[in-house]
Coordinates of C-alpha atoms and ligand atoms in Angstrom, one line a residue:
M1 CA 63.3 79.4 -129.0
E2 CA 65.5 78.7 -132.0
N3 CA 66.3 82.4 -132.4
I4 CA 67.2 82.7 -128.8
K5 CA 69.4 79.6 -128.8
Q6 CA 71.3 81.1 -131.8
N7 CA 71.9 84.3 -129.8
Q8 CA 73.1 82.5 -126.7
G9 CA 76.0 81.0 -128.6
V10 CA 79.4 82.7 -128.9
E11 CA 78.3 84.2 -132.2
K12 CA 75.3 86.4 -131.6
S13 CA 73.6 87.7 -134.7
S14 CA 74.7 91.2 -135.9
S15 CA 71.2 92.6 -135.3
F16 CA 71.2 91.2 -131.8
L17 CA 74.6 92.9 -131.1
M18 CA 73.5 96.2 -132.7
N19 CA 70.3 96.2 -130.6
Q20 CA 72.3 95.5 -127.5
A21 CA 74.7 98.3 -128.1
D22 CA 71.9 100.7 -128.9
Y23 CA 69.9 99.7 -125.9
Q24 CA 72.9 100.1 -123.6
L25 CA 72.8 103.8 -124.5
V26 CA 69.1 103.9 -123.5
I27 CA 70.1 102.2 -120.2
D28 CA 73.0 104.6 -119.6
D29 CA 70.7 107.5 -120.1
F30 CA 68.1 106.0 -117.8
R31 CA 70.6 105.4 -115.0
H32 CA 71.8 109.0 -115.3
R33 CA 68.2 110.3 -115.0
V34 CA 67.5 107.9 -112.0
A35 CA 70.6 109.3 -110.2
A36 CA 69.3 112.9 -110.8
V37 CA 65.8 112.2 -109.4
C38 CA 67.0 110.2 -106.5
S39 CA 69.5 112.8 -105.2
H40 CA 67.1 114.6 -102.9
G41 CA 66.7 118.5 -102.9
P42 CA 69.3 121.2 -103.3
A43 CA 72.7 120.8 -101.5
K44 CA 71.8 123.6 -99.1
A45 CA 68.6 121.9 -98.0
V46 CA 70.4 118.6 -97.6
E47 CA 73.1 120.3 -95.5
K48 CA 70.5 122.0 -93.3
H49 CA 68.6 118.7 -92.9
R50 CA 71.8 116.9 -91.8
E51 CA 72.8 119.7 -89.4
R52 CA 69.5 119.0 -87.6
G53 CA 70.7 115.5 -87.0
K54 CA 68.1 114.0 -89.4
L55 CA 68.6 111.2 -91.8
L56 CA 67.7 111.7 -95.5
A57 CA 64.4 110.1 -96.6
R58 CA 66.2 107.3 -98.5
E59 CA 68.5 106.6 -95.6
R60 CA 65.5 106.3 -93.4
I61 CA 64.0 103.7 -95.7
D62 CA 67.2 101.8 -95.9
L63 CA 67.2 101.5 -92.1
L64 CA 63.6 100.6 -91.9
V65 CA 63.6 97.6 -94.3
D66 CA 65.1 94.2 -93.6
S67 CA 68.7 94.0 -94.7
K68 CA 69.4 92.1 -98.0
T69 CA 65.8 92.8 -99.2
T70 CA 64.9 94.9 -102.2
F71 CA 62.9 98.1 -101.8
V72 CA 60.7 98.4 -104.9
E73 CA 60.5 102.1 -105.4
L74 CA 57.5 103.4 -107.3
S75 CA 57.3 106.4 -109.6
S76 CA 60.7 107.9 -108.9
F77 CA 60.1 110.1 -112.0
A78 CA 57.0 111.8 -110.6
A79 CA 57.0 115.5 -111.5
Y80 CA 60.1 114.9 -113.7
G81 CA 60.6 117.7 -116.3
Q82 CA 57.9 119.8 -114.6
Y83 CA 58.1 122.8 -112.1
D84 CA 61.6 123.6 -113.3
D85 CA 62.6 120.2 -111.9
A86 CA 62.4 121.7 -108.4
F87 CA 60.5 118.6 -107.1
P88 CA 62.7 115.5 -107.6
S89 CA 60.5 112.4 -107.2
A90 CA 57.7 114.9 -106.4
G91 CA 59.3 115.3 -102.9
I92 CA 58.0 111.9 -101.7
I93 CA 59.3 108.4 -101.9
T94 CA 56.9 105.5 -102.1
G95 CA 57.4 101.8 -102.5
I96 CA 57.2 98.3 -101.2
G97 CA 59.7 97.2 -98.6
V98 CA 60.0 94.1 -96.4
V99 CA 59.9 95.2 -92.7
A100 CA 60.3 92.5 -90.0
G101 CA 59.4 89.9 -92.6
R102 CA 56.2 91.6 -93.8
E103 CA 55.8 93.5 -97.1
C104 CA 54.7 97.0 -96.3
M105 CA 53.9 100.1 -98.3
I106 CA 56.3 102.9 -97.3
V107 CA 55.6 106.5 -97.9
A108 CA 58.4 108.9 -97.0
N109 CA 58.3 112.7 -97.3
D110 CA 61.6 114.3 -98.5
A111 CA 61.9 117.4 -96.5
T112 CA 64.9 118.6 -98.6
V113 CA 62.4 119.2 -101.4
K114 CA 60.6 122.4 -100.6
G115 CA 60.1 121.4 -97.0
G116 CA 58.4 118.1 -98.1
T117 CA 55.4 119.9 -99.4
Y118 CA 52.7 118.5 -101.7
I119 CA 52.2 119.4 -105.3
R120 CA 49.7 117.5 -107.5
E121 CA 52.1 114.7 -108.3
T122 CA 53.1 114.3 -104.6
I123 CA 49.4 113.7 -103.8
K124 CA 48.9 111.4 -106.8
K125 CA 51.9 109.3 -105.6
H126 CA 50.7 109.2 -102.0
V127 CA 47.2 108.2 -103.0
R128 CA 48.4 105.6 -105.5
A129 CA 50.6 104.0 -102.8
Q130 CA 47.5 103.8 -100.6
E131 CA 45.4 102.2 -103.5
I132 CA 48.1 99.5 -103.9
A133 CA 48.2 99.0 -100.2
F134 CA 44.4 98.7 -100.1
K135 CA 44.2 96.1 -102.8
S136 CA 47.0 93.9 -101.7
K137 CA 46.5 94.5 -97.9
L138 CA 49.9 96.0 -97.2
P139 CA 50.5 97.7 -93.9
C140 CA 51.3 101.4 -94.5
I141 CA 54.3 103.1 -92.9
Y142 CA 54.4 106.9 -93.2
L143 CA 57.7 108.6 -92.5
V144 CA 56.4 112.1 -92.1
D145 CA 58.4 115.2 -92.6
S146 CA 56.3 117.7 -94.5
G147 CA 55.1 121.3 -94.5
G148 CA 51.7 120.2 -96.0
I149 CA 50.4 121.7 -99.2
F150 CA 52.8 123.7 -101.4
L151 CA 50.8 126.9 -101.1
P152 CA 51.3 128.4 -104.6
E153 CA 49.7 125.2 -106.0
Q154 CA 46.7 125.1 -103.7
A155 CA 44.1 125.2 -106.4
N156 CA 45.6 122.1 -108.0
V157 CA 45.9 120.1 -104.8
F158 CA 43.3 121.0 -102.2
P159 CA 39.7 120.7 -103.1
D160 CA 39.0 117.9 -105.6
R161 CA 38.1 114.3 -105.1
F162 CA 41.6 112.8 -105.4
D163 CA 43.4 115.8 -103.8
F164 CA 45.0 116.1 -100.4
G165 CA 41.9 115.2 -98.4
R166 CA 41.9 111.8 -100.1
V167 CA 45.0 110.8 -98.2
F168 CA 43.2 110.9 -94.9
F169 CA 40.0 109.4 -96.3
N170 CA 42.1 106.5 -97.5
Q171 CA 43.8 106.1 -94.1
A172 CA 40.4 105.8 -92.4
R173 CA 39.3 103.3 -95.0
L174 CA 42.5 101.3 -94.8
S175 CA 42.4 101.2 -91.0
A176 CA 38.7 100.0 -91.2
E177 CA 39.9 97.1 -93.4
G178 CA 42.3 96.1 -90.8
I179 CA 45.3 97.3 -92.8
A180 CA 47.7 98.8 -90.2
Q181 CA 48.5 102.5 -90.5
I182 CA 51.7 103.5 -88.7
A183 CA 53.3 107.0 -88.7
V184 CA 56.8 107.9 -87.7
V185 CA 56.9 111.7 -87.2
M186 CA 60.4 112.7 -88.0
G187 CA 59.9 116.4 -88.8
S188 CA 57.0 118.8 -89.5
C189 CA 53.4 117.7 -89.8
T190 CA 51.6 121.0 -90.3
A191 CA 48.0 121.8 -91.0
G192 CA 46.4 119.1 -93.1
G193 CA 49.6 117.2 -92.8
A194 CA 48.9 116.8 -89.0
Y195 CA 46.1 114.3 -90.0
V196 CA 48.6 111.8 -91.3
P197 CA 49.8 110.8 -87.8
A198 CA 46.5 111.7 -86.2
M199 CA 44.6 109.2 -88.5
C200 CA 47.1 106.4 -87.9
D201 CA 46.6 103.4 -85.7
E202 CA 49.9 104.0 -84.0
T203 CA 52.3 106.9 -84.1
I204 CA 55.9 107.4 -83.1
I205 CA 57.4 110.9 -82.8
V206 CA 61.0 111.9 -82.6
R207 CA 61.9 114.2 -79.6
N208 CA 63.0 117.7 -80.5
Q209 CA 62.5 116.9 -84.2
G210 CA 58.9 115.9 -84.9
T211 CA 56.0 118.4 -84.5
I212 CA 52.3 118.0 -85.2
F213 CA 50.0 121.0 -85.2
I214 CA 47.0 122.3 -87.1
G215 CA 48.5 125.8 -87.2
G216 CA 52.2 126.5 -86.7
P217 CA 53.7 129.2 -84.5
P218 CA 53.5 132.0 -87.1
L219 CA 49.9 131.2 -87.7
V220 CA 49.1 131.1 -84.0
K221 CA 50.9 134.4 -83.5
A222 CA 48.9 136.0 -86.4
A223 CA 45.6 134.6 -85.2
T224 CA 45.8 135.0 -81.4
G225 CA 49.0 136.9 -80.7
E226 CA 50.2 133.9 -78.6
E227 CA 54.0 133.4 -78.9
V228 CA 55.0 129.8 -78.7
T229 CA 57.9 127.6 -80.0
A230 CA 57.2 124.7 -82.3
E231 CA 58.3 122.2 -79.6
E232 CA 56.0 123.8 -77.0
L233 CA 53.1 123.8 -79.4
G234 CA 53.3 120.3 -80.7
G235 CA 56.6 118.5 -80.1
G236 CA 57.3 114.9 -79.0
N237 CA 56.8 115.5 -75.3
V238 CA 53.5 117.4 -75.8
H239 CA 52.0 114.7 -77.9
T240 CA 53.2 111.7 -76.0
Q241 CA 52.5 113.2 -72.5
I242 CA 49.9 115.9 -72.8
S243 CA 47.7 115.5 -75.9
G244 CA 48.0 111.8 -76.6
V245 CA 48.1 112.5 -80.3
A246 CA 51.3 110.3 -80.6
D247 CA 52.0 107.0 -78.8
H248 CA 55.7 106.4 -78.7
L249 CA 58.6 108.9 -78.1
A250 CA 61.9 108.2 -79.8
D251 CA 65.2 109.9 -79.2
D252 CA 66.3 110.2 -82.8
D253 CA 65.5 108.8 -86.3
E254 CA 67.3 105.5 -85.8
H255 CA 65.5 104.9 -82.5
A256 CA 62.1 105.8 -84.1
L257 CA 62.7 103.4 -87.0
A258 CA 63.7 100.6 -84.6
I259 CA 60.4 101.1 -82.7
C260 CA 58.5 101.0 -86.0
R261 CA 60.1 97.7 -86.9
K262 CA 59.0 96.3 -83.6
L263 CA 55.5 97.5 -84.1
V264 CA 55.4 95.9 -87.6
A265 CA 56.8 92.6 -86.2
G266 CA 53.7 92.5 -83.9
L267 CA 51.2 92.7 -86.8
P268 CA 49.5 89.5 -88.0
K269 CA 51.0 88.0 -91.1
P270 CA 48.8 88.2 -94.2
M271 CA 47.1 85.1 -95.5
K272 CA 48.4 84.4 -99.0
Q273 CA 46.1 83.0 -101.7
A274 CA 46.2 79.2 -101.8
I275 CA 48.0 78.9 -105.1
D276 CA 50.3 76.2 -106.5
L277 CA 53.8 77.7 -105.7
K278 CA 57.0 76.1 -106.9
D279 CA 60.6 76.9 -106.1
P280 CA 61.8 79.7 -108.4
V281 CA 64.1 78.6 -111.2
D282 CA 66.3 81.1 -113.1
P283 CA 65.7 81.6 -116.8
L284 CA 68.1 80.0 -119.1
Y285 CA 69.3 83.3 -120.4
S286 CA 71.0 86.3 -118.7
A287 CA 68.7 89.3 -118.0
E288 CA 71.0 91.7 -119.8
D289 CA 70.6 89.7 -123.0
L290 CA 67.1 91.1 -123.2
Y291 CA 68.6 94.3 -124.6
G292 CA 69.5 92.4 -127.7
Y293 CA 65.8 91.8 -128.5
L294 CA 64.7 95.4 -128.0
S295 CA 64.8 98.2 -130.6
T296 CA 64.4 101.9 -130.1
D297 CA 62.6 101.9 -133.4
L298 CA 59.1 101.0 -132.3
K299 CA 58.1 100.3 -135.9
K300 CA 60.0 97.0 -135.6
P301 CA 57.9 94.4 -133.7
V302 CA 59.4 93.1 -130.5
N303 CA 60.1 89.3 -130.5
V304 CA 57.8 88.9 -127.5
K305 CA 58.4 85.2 -127.1
A306 CA 62.1 85.9 -126.6
V307 CA 61.2 88.6 -124.0
I308 CA 58.9 86.1 -122.2
E309 CA 61.6 83.4 -122.2
H310 CA 64.0 85.9 -120.5
L311 CA 61.5 86.7 -117.8
V312 CA 60.0 83.4 -116.7
D313 CA 61.3 80.5 -114.6
G314 CA 63.4 78.1 -116.6
S315 CA 62.4 80.0 -119.7
D316 CA 59.6 77.5 -119.8
F317 CA 56.5 79.0 -121.6
Q318 CA 53.5 76.8 -122.3
E319 CA 52.0 78.5 -125.2
F320 CA 48.2 78.6 -125.7
K321 CA 46.7 78.6 -129.2
A322 CA 50.1 78.9 -130.8
G323 CA 48.8 78.6 -134.3
Y324 CA 45.8 81.0 -134.0
G325 CA 45.6 84.8 -133.8
K326 CA 49.4 84.9 -133.9
T327 CA 49.7 88.7 -133.3
L328 CA 48.9 88.1 -129.7
I329 CA 51.0 85.5 -127.8
T330 CA 49.3 83.8 -124.9
G331 CA 50.4 81.1 -122.5
F332 CA 51.3 80.0 -119.0
A333 CA 54.6 80.2 -117.1
R334 CA 56.0 80.9 -113.7
I335 CA 57.7 84.0 -112.3
K336 CA 59.7 83.3 -109.1
G337 CA 57.6 80.2 -108.6
I338 CA 54.3 82.0 -109.0
P339 CA 52.0 80.7 -111.9
V340 CA 51.1 83.5 -114.3
G341 CA 49.2 83.7 -117.6
I342 CA 50.9 86.0 -120.1
L343 CA 49.6 88.0 -123.0
G344 CA 52.2 89.7 -125.2
N345 CA 51.7 91.6 -128.5
Q346 CA 53.5 90.4 -131.5
S347 CA 52.0 93.0 -133.7
F348 CA 48.6 94.9 -134.0
L349 CA 45.5 93.2 -132.7
T350 CA 43.3 91.3 -135.1
A351 CA 39.8 89.9 -134.6
E352 CA 41.4 86.4 -134.1
S353 CA 44.0 87.7 -131.6
A354 CA 41.3 89.7 -129.7
R355 CA 39.1 86.6 -129.4
K356 CA 42.1 84.5 -128.4
G357 CA 43.0 87.0 -125.7
A358 CA 39.4 87.1 -124.3
H359 CA 39.4 83.3 -124.2
F360 CA 42.7 83.2 -122.4
I361 CA 41.7 85.7 -119.8
Q362 CA 38.6 83.7 -119.0
L363 CA 40.7 80.6 -118.7
C364 CA 43.1 82.4 -116.2
N365 CA 40.1 83.7 -114.2
Q366 CA 38.6 80.2 -114.1
R367 CA 41.9 78.8 -112.8
Q368 CA 42.7 81.8 -110.6
V369 CA 46.0 82.4 -112.3
P370 CA 47.3 86.1 -112.2
L371 CA 47.9 87.8 -115.5
L372 CA 50.9 89.6 -117.0
F373 CA 50.3 91.9 -120.0
L374 CA 53.4 92.7 -122.1
Q375 CA 52.3 95.7 -124.2
S376 CA 53.9 96.5 -127.5
I377 CA 50.9 97.5 -129.5
T378 CA 50.2 99.9 -132.3
G379 CA 46.4 99.3 -132.0
F380 CA 43.8 97.3 -133.7
I381 CA 44.1 96.5 -137.4
V382 CA 42.2 99.1 -139.6
G383 CA 40.5 98.9 -143.0
K384 CA 37.2 98.2 -144.7
K385 CA 37.7 94.4 -144.7
Y386 CA 38.3 94.3 -141.0
E387 CA 35.4 96.7 -140.1
H388 CA 33.1 94.5 -142.2
E389 CA 34.3 91.5 -140.3
G390 CA 33.4 93.3 -137.1
I391 CA 36.8 94.0 -135.6
A392 CA 35.2 96.5 -133.2
R393 CA 33.0 93.7 -131.8
D394 CA 36.0 91.4 -131.3
G395 CA 38.0 94.1 -129.7
A396 CA 35.1 94.8 -127.3
K397 CA 35.2 91.2 -126.2
L398 CA 38.9 91.5 -125.2
I399 CA 38.2 94.8 -123.4
N400 CA 35.2 93.3 -121.6
A401 CA 37.3 90.3 -120.5
V402 CA 40.1 92.6 -119.2
A403 CA 37.7 95.0 -117.4
N404 CA 35.9 92.2 -115.6
S405 CA 38.9 90.0 -114.8
T406 CA 39.3 89.6 -111.1
V407 CA 42.7 87.9 -110.8
P408 CA 45.7 90.1 -110.1
K409 CA 47.1 91.7 -113.2
I410 CA 50.3 93.5 -114.0
T411 CA 51.1 95.4 -117.1
V412 CA 54.5 96.2 -118.5
V413 CA 54.8 98.5 -121.5
I414 CA 57.8 96.9 -123.4
G415 CA 57.4 98.9 -126.6
G416 CA 54.6 101.1 -127.9
S417 CA 51.2 101.6 -126.2
F418 CA 49.0 103.2 -128.8
G419 CA 45.2 103.7 -129.3
A420 CA 42.7 101.1 -128.1
G421 CA 45.5 98.6 -127.9
N422 CA 46.3 100.3 -124.6
Y423 CA 42.8 99.5 -123.3
A424 CA 42.7 96.0 -124.5
M425 CA 46.0 95.2 -123.0
S426 CA 45.1 96.4 -119.6
G427 CA 46.2 100.1 -119.7
R428 CA 46.0 102.3 -116.6
A429 CA 42.2 102.7 -116.9
Y430 CA 41.8 99.0 -116.5
D431 CA 43.1 99.0 -113.0
P432 CA 46.1 96.7 -113.3
D433 CA 47.7 96.2 -109.8
F434 CA 50.9 97.6 -111.2
L435 CA 51.8 99.2 -114.5
F436 CA 55.5 99.7 -115.4
M437 CA 57.2 101.1 -118.5
W438 CA 60.6 100.2 -120.0
P439 CA 62.7 103.3 -120.7
H440 CA 62.3 103.3 -124.4
A441 CA 58.5 102.7 -124.3
R442 CA 56.0 105.1 -125.6
I443 CA 52.4 105.8 -124.8
A444 CA 50.0 108.0 -126.8
V445 CA 46.6 107.9 -128.6
M446 CA 48.6 107.4 -131.8
G447 CA 52.0 108.2 -133.3
G448 CA 52.8 111.8 -134.3
E449 CA 52.9 111.1 -138.0
Q450 CA 49.6 109.4 -137.9
A451 CA 48.0 112.2 -136.0
T452 CA 49.3 114.7 -138.5
G453 CA 47.9 112.6 -141.3
V454 CA 44.5 112.4 -139.7
L455 CA 44.4 116.2 -139.0
Q456 CA 45.5 117.0 -142.6
N457 CA 42.7 114.7 -144.0
I458 CA 40.1 116.4 -141.9
G459 CA 41.4 119.9 -142.8
G460 CA 43.0 120.5 -139.4
S461 CA 46.3 121.9 -138.4
S462 CA 48.9 122.1 -141.1
E463 CA 51.8 122.6 -138.8
N464 CA 53.1 119.0 -139.2
N465 CA 56.4 119.5 -137.5
S466 CA 55.1 121.0 -134.3
L467 CA 52.4 118.3 -133.9
I468 CA 54.9 115.5 -134.5
E469 CA 57.3 117.2 -132.1
Q470 CA 54.5 117.5 -129.5
F471 CA 53.5 113.8 -129.9
E472 CA 57.2 112.8 -129.7
R473 CA 57.6 114.8 -126.4
E474 CA 54.4 113.7 -124.8
S475 CA 54.7 110.0 -125.5
T476 CA 57.9 109.2 -123.7
A477 CA 58.1 106.9 -120.7
Y478 CA 59.5 109.9 -118.7
F479 CA 56.6 112.1 -119.7
S480 CA 54.2 109.3 -118.6
S481 CA 55.9 108.6 -115.3
S482 CA 56.2 112.3 -114.5
R483 CA 52.3 112.4 -114.5
L484 CA 51.8 109.1 -112.7
W485 CA 50.3 107.3 -115.7
D486 CA 52.3 104.4 -114.5
D487 CA 54.0 103.1 -111.4
G488 CA 57.5 103.6 -112.6
I489 CA 60.2 102.9 -115.3
L490 CA 62.1 99.7 -115.0
D491 CA 65.4 98.5 -116.5
P492 CA 64.3 95.4 -118.5
A493 CA 67.1 93.5 -116.7
D494 CA 65.5 94.2 -113.3
T495 CA 61.9 93.4 -114.5
R496 CA 61.8 89.7 -113.5
D497 CA 62.8 90.5 -109.9
I498 CA 60.3 93.3 -109.5
L499 CA 57.5 91.3 -111.1
G500 CA 58.3 88.5 -108.7
L501 CA 57.8 90.8 -105.7
A502 CA 54.8 92.5 -107.2
F503 CA 53.0 89.3 -108.0
W504 CA 53.9 88.0 -104.5
V505 CA 52.2 90.9 -102.8
T506 CA 49.1 90.5 -105.0
L507 CA 48.7 87.0 -103.5
N508 CA 47.4 88.8 -100.3
Q509 CA 44.2 89.6 -102.2
S510 CA 41.2 87.4 -101.9
V511 CA 40.0 86.9 -105.5
N512 CA 36.3 86.7 -106.3
Q513 CA 35.1 84.7 -109.3
A514 CA 34.9 86.9 -112.4
R515 CA 31.4 87.9 -113.7
Y516 CA 31.4 89.1 -117.3
G517 CA 28.8 91.3 -119.0
I518 CA 27.3 90.6 -122.4
F519 CA 29.9 89.5 -125.0
R520 CA 28.7 90.7 -128.4
M521 CA 28.9 87.5 -130.5
Ligands
LIG1 N1 54.2 126.2 -99.3 C1 55.1 126.6 -100.2 N2 56.4 126.6 -100.0 C2 56.8 126.1 -98.8 C3 55.9 125.6 -97.8 C4 54.6 125.7 -98.1 N3 53.6 125.2 -97.3 N4 56.6 125.2 -96.8 C5 57.9 125.4 -97.1 N5 58.0 125.9 -98.3 C6 59.3 126.2 -99.0 C7 60.1 127.4 -98.5 O1 59.6 128.6 -99.0 C8 61.5 127.0 -98.9 O2 61.6 127.3 -100.3 P1 63.0 127.8 -101.0 O3 63.9 126.6 -100.8 O4 62.6 128.0 -102.4 O5 63.4 129.0 -100.2 C9 61.5 125.5 -98.8 O6 60.1 125.1 -98.9 C10 62.1 125.0 -97.5 O7 61.4 125.7 -96.4 P2 62.2 126.2 -95.1 O8 61.3 126.9 -94.3 O9 63.4 126.9 -95.6 O10 62.7 124.8 -94.5 P3 62.7 124.3 -93.0 O11 63.1 122.9 -93.1 O12 63.4 125.2 -92.1 O13 61.1 124.3 -92.6 C11 58.8 123.8 -92.7 C12 60.2 123.4 -93.2 C13 57.8 122.9 -93.5 C14 58.7 123.4 -91.2 C15 58.5 125.3 -92.8 O14 58.9 125.7 -94.1 C16 57.0 125.6 -92.6 O15 56.6 125.7 -91.5 N6 56.3 125.8 -93.7 C17 54.9 126.2 -93.7 C18 54.0 125.1 -93.3 C19 52.6 125.5 -93.4 O16 52.1 126.4 -92.7 N7 51.8 124.7 -94.2 C20 50.5 125.0 -94.4 C21 50.1 124.4 -95.7 S1 48.8 123.1 -95.5

């Protein structure tokens, strides 16, 4: 706290100011990249889309959500740096928006990106959105405008367990759980894509724009010789008056979105977990001041207490076991009035800090307090002394506690995420409800230099530079987000607001008491 107080004064320390200036460059670069991935497809495709009288996918979302609410977009960087960057945001926009006062999961195809077709990352993003909706009981709204599978990629998207078929499997399961499934057909729904509206509880279709068919006109002609227009085959009139595949006919995009808002307004409101909520209180420090505590040099440990005090209500952090296992900071606070238990790395994990973390997670589960993991971790401490003391056993305790924890948990990678530290601090494999990265964060099994050292010692590759370069490239937040290893990259200054909404939706979950396996003592 002392450190922070010093930095709030007129005279901020020189290292604070240097970090702030350096981090501003990271943020400028981040914003530049966000603008690139959020700009839809090529200009020609955007023009054609508009000429048809259609709104762009992001404009549709803007009209759908309640005014003055924040749409929390997920994984905007999906497919970034892959496929010659021909699939910005993987051609699909997903995120949580408030519609008629209810938090909903919105999934919108971007038809200006290769006809809204699905590559591997498009499917991962769609399926991940449904997973989040399933866990936190969020009604799903699909703004459909898609040519189905991107055919050249069919081997990567069609047959496997979490491929295209999973989208419809999830719709059936979500509907069975009583989680509303609503489609707004605003363009093409071809082949497999036809099942998105067909599997929904209620479907709206836009006249002379939306089409639903298992085989489009060219396929029908090739198969049967029948010549038919898209509208005659599966347009709005056909499906609302003849086939009954859709339920509501809209005149245009605006009308369709207005109908959708009405349908959502009629849904029952979710029951929130009975939890001791308080009025939100702003932190004592400005969000942008966080930049002054971050360094792009991940070898320098992050002052995690300072980070916490910039994120939580009133900067009020009730530390737990402050004097023990000091490389892991644990304690209670509130974010936007919601009580949370926070675990943040101050350095590598030791046996003491692992035991402290396991104890704290049990405590939060016993009290039904959601967890926030702030990862900035190089891994567990190594060496003969520590192995003899049984560091693996104590690390396993923490991993056991994280894996069996049942309260909602959110992870933010605020620095490095390396080795088993990633697991113990609720990495992707530990099913956090959300996992976000900060733009300078890195994630890999280990650093490039360490990997080179390991390989050299076991007589492996001697091409140090290429391995270091490979690790460097593959560990960035952008590389991670492109492959959906996380739910998106956040500006540290926006993190508090997004965590507030994310924790709020997790309160829709009904939490069972945690049961742990055997803790090796
Ligand atoms: N697989 C691969 N590429 C596809 C595609 C698909 N299923 N559907 C569209 N594309 C590509 C087009 O080749 C074009 O690429 P380009 O920009 O590099 O030239 C781009 O997406 C846009 O398609 P286009 O036909 O120009 O746009 P449109 O808005 O007029 O029509 C569709 C969009 C989706 C209605 C139309 O492309 C279509 O009917 N596609 C085939 C749908 C299909 O049969 N899918 C079955 C797969 S499950």
